[in-house]
XYZ file of C-alpha atoms in Angstrom:
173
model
C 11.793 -12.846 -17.846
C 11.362 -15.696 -20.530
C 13.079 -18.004 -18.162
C 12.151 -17.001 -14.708
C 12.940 -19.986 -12.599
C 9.851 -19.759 -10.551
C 6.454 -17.942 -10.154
C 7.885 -16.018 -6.863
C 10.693 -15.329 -9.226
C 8.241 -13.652 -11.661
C 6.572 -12.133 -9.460
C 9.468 -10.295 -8.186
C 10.165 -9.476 -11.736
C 6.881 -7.960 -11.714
C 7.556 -5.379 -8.774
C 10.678 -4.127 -10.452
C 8.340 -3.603 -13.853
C 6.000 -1.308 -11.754
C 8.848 1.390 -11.536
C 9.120 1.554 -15.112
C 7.370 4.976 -16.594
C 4.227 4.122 -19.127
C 5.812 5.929 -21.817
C 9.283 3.583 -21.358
C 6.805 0.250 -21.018
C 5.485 0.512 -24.531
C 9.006 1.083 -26.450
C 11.585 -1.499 -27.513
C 11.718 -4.905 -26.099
C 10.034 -4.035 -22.892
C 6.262 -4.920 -24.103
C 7.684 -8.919 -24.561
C 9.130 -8.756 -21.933
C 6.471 -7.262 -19.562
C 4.462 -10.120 -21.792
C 7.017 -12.765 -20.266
C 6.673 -11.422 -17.059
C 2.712 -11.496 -16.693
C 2.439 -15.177 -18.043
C 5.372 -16.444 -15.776
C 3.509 -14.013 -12.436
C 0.188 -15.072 -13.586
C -0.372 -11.392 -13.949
C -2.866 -11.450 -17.086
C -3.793 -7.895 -16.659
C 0.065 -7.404 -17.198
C 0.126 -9.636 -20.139
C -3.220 -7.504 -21.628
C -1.205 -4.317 -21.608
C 1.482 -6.061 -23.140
C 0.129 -7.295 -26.083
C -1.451 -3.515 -26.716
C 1.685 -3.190 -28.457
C 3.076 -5.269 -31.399
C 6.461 -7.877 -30.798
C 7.744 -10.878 -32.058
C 5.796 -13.661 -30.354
C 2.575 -11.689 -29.635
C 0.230 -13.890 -31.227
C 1.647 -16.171 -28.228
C 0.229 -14.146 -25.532
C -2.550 -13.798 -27.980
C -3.428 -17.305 -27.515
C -2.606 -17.647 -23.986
C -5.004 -14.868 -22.963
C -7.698 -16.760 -25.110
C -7.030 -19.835 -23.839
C -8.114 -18.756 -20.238
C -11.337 -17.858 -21.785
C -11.699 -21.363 -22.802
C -11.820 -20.869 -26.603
C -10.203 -23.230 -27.847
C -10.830 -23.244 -31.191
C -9.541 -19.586 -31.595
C -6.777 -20.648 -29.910
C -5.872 -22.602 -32.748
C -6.247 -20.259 -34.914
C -4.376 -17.493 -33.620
C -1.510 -19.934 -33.273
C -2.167 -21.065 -37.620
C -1.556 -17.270 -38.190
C 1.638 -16.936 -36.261
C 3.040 -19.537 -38.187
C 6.578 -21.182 -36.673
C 7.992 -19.847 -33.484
C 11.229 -19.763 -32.372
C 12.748 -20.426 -28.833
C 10.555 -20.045 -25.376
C 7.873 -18.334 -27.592
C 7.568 -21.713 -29.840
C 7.303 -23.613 -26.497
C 4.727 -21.595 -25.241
C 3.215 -21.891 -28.536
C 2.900 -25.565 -28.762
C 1.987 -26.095 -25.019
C -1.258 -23.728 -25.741
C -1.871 -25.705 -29.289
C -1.720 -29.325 -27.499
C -3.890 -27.583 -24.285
C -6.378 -26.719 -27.373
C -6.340 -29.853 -28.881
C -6.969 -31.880 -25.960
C -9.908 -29.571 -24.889
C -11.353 -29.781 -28.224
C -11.175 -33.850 -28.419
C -8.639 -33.969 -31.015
C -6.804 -37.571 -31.323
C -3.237 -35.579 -32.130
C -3.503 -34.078 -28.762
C -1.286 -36.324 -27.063
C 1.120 -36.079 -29.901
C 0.741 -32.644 -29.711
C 1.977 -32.809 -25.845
C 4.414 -34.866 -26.844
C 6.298 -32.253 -29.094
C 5.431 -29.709 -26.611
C 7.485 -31.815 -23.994
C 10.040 -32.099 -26.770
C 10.679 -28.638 -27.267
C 10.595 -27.478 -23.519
C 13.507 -27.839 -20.973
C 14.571 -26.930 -17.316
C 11.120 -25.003 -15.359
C 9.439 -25.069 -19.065
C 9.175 -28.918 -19.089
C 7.971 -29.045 -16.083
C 5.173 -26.491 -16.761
C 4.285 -28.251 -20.534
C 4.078 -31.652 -18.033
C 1.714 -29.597 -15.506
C -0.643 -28.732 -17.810
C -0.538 -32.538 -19.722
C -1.758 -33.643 -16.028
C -4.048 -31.249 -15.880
C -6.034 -31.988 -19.192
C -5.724 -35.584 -18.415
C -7.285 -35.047 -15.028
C -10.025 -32.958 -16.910
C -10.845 -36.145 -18.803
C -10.479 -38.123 -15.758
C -7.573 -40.382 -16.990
C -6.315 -40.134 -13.389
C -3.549 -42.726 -13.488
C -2.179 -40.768 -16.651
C -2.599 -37.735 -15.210
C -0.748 -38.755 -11.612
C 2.575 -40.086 -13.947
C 2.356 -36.191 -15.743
C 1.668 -34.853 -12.367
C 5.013 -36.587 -11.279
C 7.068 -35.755 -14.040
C 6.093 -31.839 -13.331
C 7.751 -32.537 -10.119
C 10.643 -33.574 -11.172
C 11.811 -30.418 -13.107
C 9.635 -27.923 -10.979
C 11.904 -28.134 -7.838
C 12.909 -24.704 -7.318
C 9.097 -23.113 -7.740
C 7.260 -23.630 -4.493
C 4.119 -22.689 -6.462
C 3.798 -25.046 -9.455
C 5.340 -27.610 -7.660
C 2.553 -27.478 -4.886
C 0.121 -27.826 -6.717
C 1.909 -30.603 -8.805
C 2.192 -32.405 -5.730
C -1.888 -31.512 -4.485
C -2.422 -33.080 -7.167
C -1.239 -36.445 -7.176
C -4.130 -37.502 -4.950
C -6.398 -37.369 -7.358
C -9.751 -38.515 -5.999
């Protein structure tokens, strides 16, 4: 589920987590990876009930979940407390953290992006360049936003979803 190569993907990951009894969903590794499988379906409701229960890389999900409530600076924080992160978890991790950054007007943010984009590979880079384009196009940097927009593209082939709206995008008015 960490690496589902596309949303439908996830999705479909999603259906198959359904048939799994309550009492089974909250034992072993199954609450990160119903975690996994909300963020990659965009399934937060998922992701809520996940994060009920306590795994390595919660505070992740955590964040995530805050982060679509637009609070930015508790983003941050949640991220201090987790300390290091290993693997997709630390990717996640410093995607959210450069997201917050940018949102709050930090001057590291773009440094922050850039070890974000550092850390990431295959659909992950893609996604870490999505959401660059996306904060840049909340700032109206358009022009920077279009080349981020582009790059998404080029490692989001594969995921009809991102790369859509990757490509929606690139006409920024």
């Amino acid at each position: 589920a960490q690496r589902a190569s596309s949303r439908l993907a996830a999705v479909q990951w999603r259906g198959l987590c359904e048939r799994v009894p309550a009492e089974v969903r909250v034992t072993g590794v199954w609450p990160e990876a119903l975690a996994w499988v909300g963020w990659r379906a965009d399934d937060l409701a998922l992701v809520s009930e996940a994060i009920r229960v306590e795994f390595p890389g919660r505070a992740v999900f955590v964040a995530g979940l805050v982060a679509e409530e637009q609070r930015w600076g508790q983003v941050l924080r949640v991220l201090d407390e987790a300390g290091e992160l290993p693997g997709p978890a630390g990717v996640l991790g410093a995607q959210l953290r450069a997201g917050a950054l940018f949102e709050l007007g930090d001057p590291g943010a773009e440094e922050a992006f850039a070890r974000a984009l550092g850390a990431a590979s295959g659909r992950d880079l893609g996604l870490v360049w999505l959401d660059l384009a996306y904060h840049r196009s909340r700032v109206r940097q358009d022009e920077r936003a279009r080349e981020a927009y582009a790059q998404a593209l080029v490692w989001l082939r594969g995921d009809a979803s991102s790369s859509t709206l990757a490509y929606a995008n690139l006409g920024i008015a």
